[in-house]
Short mmCIF file of C-alpha atoms in Angstrom, two decimals:
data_model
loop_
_atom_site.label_atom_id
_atom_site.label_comp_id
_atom_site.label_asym_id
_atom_site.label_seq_id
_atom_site.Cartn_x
_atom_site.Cartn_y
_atom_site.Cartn_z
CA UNK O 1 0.00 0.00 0.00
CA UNK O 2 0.82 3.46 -0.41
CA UNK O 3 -0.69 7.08 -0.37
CA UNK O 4 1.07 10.37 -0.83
CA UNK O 5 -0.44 13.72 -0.40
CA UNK O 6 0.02 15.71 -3.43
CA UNK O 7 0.90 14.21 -6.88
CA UNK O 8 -0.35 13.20 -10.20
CA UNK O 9 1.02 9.27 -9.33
CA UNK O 10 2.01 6.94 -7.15
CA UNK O 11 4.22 3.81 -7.25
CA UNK O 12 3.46 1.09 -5.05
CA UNK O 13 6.34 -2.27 -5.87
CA UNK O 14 5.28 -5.59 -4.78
CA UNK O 15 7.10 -7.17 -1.91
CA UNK O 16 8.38 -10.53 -3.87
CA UNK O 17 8.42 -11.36 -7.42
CA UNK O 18 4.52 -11.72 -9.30
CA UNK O 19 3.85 -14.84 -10.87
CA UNK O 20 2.85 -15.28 -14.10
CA UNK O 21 -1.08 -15.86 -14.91
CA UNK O 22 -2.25 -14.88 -10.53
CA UNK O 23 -4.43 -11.89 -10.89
CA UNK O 24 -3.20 -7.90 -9.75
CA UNK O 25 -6.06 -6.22 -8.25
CA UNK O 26 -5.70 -2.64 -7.77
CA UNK O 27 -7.65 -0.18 -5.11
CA UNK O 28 -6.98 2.97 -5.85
CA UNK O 29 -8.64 6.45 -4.20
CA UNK O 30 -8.24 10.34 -4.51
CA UNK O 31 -11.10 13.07 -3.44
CA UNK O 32 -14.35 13.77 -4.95
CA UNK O 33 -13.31 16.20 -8.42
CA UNK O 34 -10.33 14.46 -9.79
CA UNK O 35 -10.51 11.66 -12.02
CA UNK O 36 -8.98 8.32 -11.41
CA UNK O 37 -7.30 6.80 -14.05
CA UNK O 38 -6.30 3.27 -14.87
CA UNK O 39 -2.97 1.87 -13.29
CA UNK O 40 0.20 0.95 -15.15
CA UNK O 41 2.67 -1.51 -13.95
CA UNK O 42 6.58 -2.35 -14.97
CA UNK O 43 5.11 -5.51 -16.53
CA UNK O 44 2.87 -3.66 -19.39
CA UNK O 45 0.09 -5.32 -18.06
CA UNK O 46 -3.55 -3.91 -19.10
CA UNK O 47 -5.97 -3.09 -16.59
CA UNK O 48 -9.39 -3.48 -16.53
CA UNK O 49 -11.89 -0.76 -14.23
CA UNK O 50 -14.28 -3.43 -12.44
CA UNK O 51 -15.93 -0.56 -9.84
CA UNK O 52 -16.13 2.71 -9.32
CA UNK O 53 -17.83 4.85 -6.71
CA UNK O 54 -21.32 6.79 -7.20
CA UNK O 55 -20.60 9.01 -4.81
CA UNK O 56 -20.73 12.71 -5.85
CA UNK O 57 -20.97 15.05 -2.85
CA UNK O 58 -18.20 17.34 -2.87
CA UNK O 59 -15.28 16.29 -0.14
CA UNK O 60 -16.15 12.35 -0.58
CA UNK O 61 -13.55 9.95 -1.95
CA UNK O 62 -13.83 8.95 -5.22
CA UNK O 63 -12.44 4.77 -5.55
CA UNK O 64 -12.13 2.51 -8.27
CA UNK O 65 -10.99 -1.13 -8.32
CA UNK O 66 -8.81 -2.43 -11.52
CA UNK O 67 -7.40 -5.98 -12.34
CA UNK O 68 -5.23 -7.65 -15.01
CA UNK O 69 -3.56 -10.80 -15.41
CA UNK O 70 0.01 -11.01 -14.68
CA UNK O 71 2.04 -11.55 -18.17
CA UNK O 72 5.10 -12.75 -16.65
CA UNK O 73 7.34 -13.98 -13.56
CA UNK O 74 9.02 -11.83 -11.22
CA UNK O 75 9.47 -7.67 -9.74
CA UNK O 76 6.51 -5.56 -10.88
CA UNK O 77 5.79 -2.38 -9.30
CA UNK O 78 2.46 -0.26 -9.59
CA UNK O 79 1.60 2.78 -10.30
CA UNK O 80 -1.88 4.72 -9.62
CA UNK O 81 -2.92 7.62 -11.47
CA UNK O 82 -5.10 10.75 -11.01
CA UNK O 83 -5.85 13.84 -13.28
CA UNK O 84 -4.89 16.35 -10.75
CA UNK O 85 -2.33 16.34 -8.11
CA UNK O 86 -3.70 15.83 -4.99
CA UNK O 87 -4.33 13.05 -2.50
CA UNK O 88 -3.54 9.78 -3.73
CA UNK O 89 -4.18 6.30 -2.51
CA UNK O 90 -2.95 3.24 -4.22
CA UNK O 91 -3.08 -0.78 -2.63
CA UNK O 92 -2.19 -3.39 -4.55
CA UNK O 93 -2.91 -7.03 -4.16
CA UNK O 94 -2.34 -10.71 -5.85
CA UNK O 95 -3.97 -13.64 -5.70
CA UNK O 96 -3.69 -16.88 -6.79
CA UNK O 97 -5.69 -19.49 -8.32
CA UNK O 98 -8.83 -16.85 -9.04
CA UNK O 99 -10.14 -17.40 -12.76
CA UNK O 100 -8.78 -13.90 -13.82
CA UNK O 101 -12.33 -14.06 -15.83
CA UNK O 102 -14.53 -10.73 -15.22
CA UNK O 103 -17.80 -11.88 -15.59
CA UNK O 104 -19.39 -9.05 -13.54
CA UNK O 105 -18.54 -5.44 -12.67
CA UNK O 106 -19.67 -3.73 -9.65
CA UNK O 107 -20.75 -0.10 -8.32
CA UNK O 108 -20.25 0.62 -4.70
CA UNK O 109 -22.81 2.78 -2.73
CA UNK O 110 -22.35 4.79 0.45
CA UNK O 111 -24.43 6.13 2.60
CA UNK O 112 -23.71 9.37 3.78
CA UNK O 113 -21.75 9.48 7.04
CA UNK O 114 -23.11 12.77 7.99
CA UNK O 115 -26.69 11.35 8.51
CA UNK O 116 -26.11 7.81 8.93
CA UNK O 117 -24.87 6.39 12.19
CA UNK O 118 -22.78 3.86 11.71
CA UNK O 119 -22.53 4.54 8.11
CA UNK O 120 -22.45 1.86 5.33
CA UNK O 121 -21.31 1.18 1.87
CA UNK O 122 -22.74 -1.55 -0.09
CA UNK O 123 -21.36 -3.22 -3.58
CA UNK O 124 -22.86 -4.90 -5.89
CA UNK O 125 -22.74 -6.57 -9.23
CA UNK O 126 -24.47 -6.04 -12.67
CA UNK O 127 -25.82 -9.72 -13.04
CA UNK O 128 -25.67 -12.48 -11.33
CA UNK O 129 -21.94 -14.04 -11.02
CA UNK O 130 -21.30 -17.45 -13.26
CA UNK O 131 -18.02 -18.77 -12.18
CA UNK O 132 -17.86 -21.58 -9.59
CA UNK O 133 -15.81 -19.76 -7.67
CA UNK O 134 -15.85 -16.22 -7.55
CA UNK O 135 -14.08 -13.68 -5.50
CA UNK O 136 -15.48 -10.34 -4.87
CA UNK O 137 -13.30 -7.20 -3.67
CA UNK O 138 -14.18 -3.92 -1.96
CA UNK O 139 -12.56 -1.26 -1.09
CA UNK O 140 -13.27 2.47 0.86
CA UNK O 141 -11.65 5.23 2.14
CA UNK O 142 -12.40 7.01 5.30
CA UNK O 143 -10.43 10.61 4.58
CA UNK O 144 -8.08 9.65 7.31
CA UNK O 145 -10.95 9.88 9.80
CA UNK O 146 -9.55 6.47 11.58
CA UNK O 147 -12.78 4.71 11.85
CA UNK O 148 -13.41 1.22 12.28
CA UNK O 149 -14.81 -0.51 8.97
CA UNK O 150 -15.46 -3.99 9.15
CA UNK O 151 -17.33 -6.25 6.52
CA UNK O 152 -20.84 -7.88 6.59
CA UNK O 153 -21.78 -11.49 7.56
CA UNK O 154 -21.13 -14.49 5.16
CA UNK O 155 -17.53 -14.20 3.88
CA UNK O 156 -15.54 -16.75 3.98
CA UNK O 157 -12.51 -14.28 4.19
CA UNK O 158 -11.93 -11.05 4.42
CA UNK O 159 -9.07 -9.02 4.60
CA UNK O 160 -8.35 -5.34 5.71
CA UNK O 161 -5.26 -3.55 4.57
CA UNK O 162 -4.20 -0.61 7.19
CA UNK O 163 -3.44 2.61 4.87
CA UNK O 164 -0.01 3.89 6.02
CA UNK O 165 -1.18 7.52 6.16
CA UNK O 166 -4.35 6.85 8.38
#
């Protein structure tokens, strides 16, 4: 993971060497007014937008969530881009042995945390899902506001990734 306060890009490397055919999911998050755009990696691999918020009230995040296959073995670092320099979020994840098929794309909904106490975000997919085993991925920003998010009932595993700057 990485974030950085002001710039037009971030570069987040892997920790160990990618293998060839896992799928690179990418979460990456700026504020509401500047458009996100689609990663790049030292690999040339092509990403592929599978979410993107609907939020729209000025001072929200804005987050999308991007994939590709891995083309080949070993170092591959990550890089998130925005249209404007500003705040810039970027976690990066792979996974093994998930068809790197995308059947389904998702939106993600919040509710607003000004009138909603706790407040929620929901995602959700354009059709139903048709691989045997499908994996679904998430991801929100809290503006550094600390607070404790924590998924619904009926995963069979979850995992949270702490941003370094809050």
């Amino acid at each position: 993971s990485g974030v950085t306060p002001g710039a037009l890009s971030l570069a987040v490397p892997f920790n160990r060497s990618v293998t060839a055919g896992n799928l690179i999911l990418v979460a990456e998050s700026s504020y509401d007014g500047v458009a996100l755009v689609a990663p790049t990696d030292s690999q040339s691999n092509s990403f592929t937008q599978l979410a993107l918020t609907t939020v729209g009230t000025s001072g929200n995040d804005v987050e999308a969530i991007y994939a590709a296959t891995a083309s080949a073995s070993g170092a591959d670092t990550v890089t998130c881009n925005i249209s404007a320099t500003n705040n810039i979020h970027c976690h990066i994840y792979e996974l093994q042995g998930v068809t790197a098929v995308v059947d389904q794309t998702g939106s993600i909904q919040e509710t607003n945390p000004s009138t909603a106490s706790p407040s929620s975000l929901s995602v959700s997919t354009s059709a139903a899902t048709t691989n045997a085993v499908d994996y679904l991925i998430a991801f929100f920003s809290d503006n550094f506001s600390a607070e404790l998010d924590m998924a619904g009932t009926g995963w069979v595993d979850t995992e949270l990734t702490d941003d370094p700057g809050g």
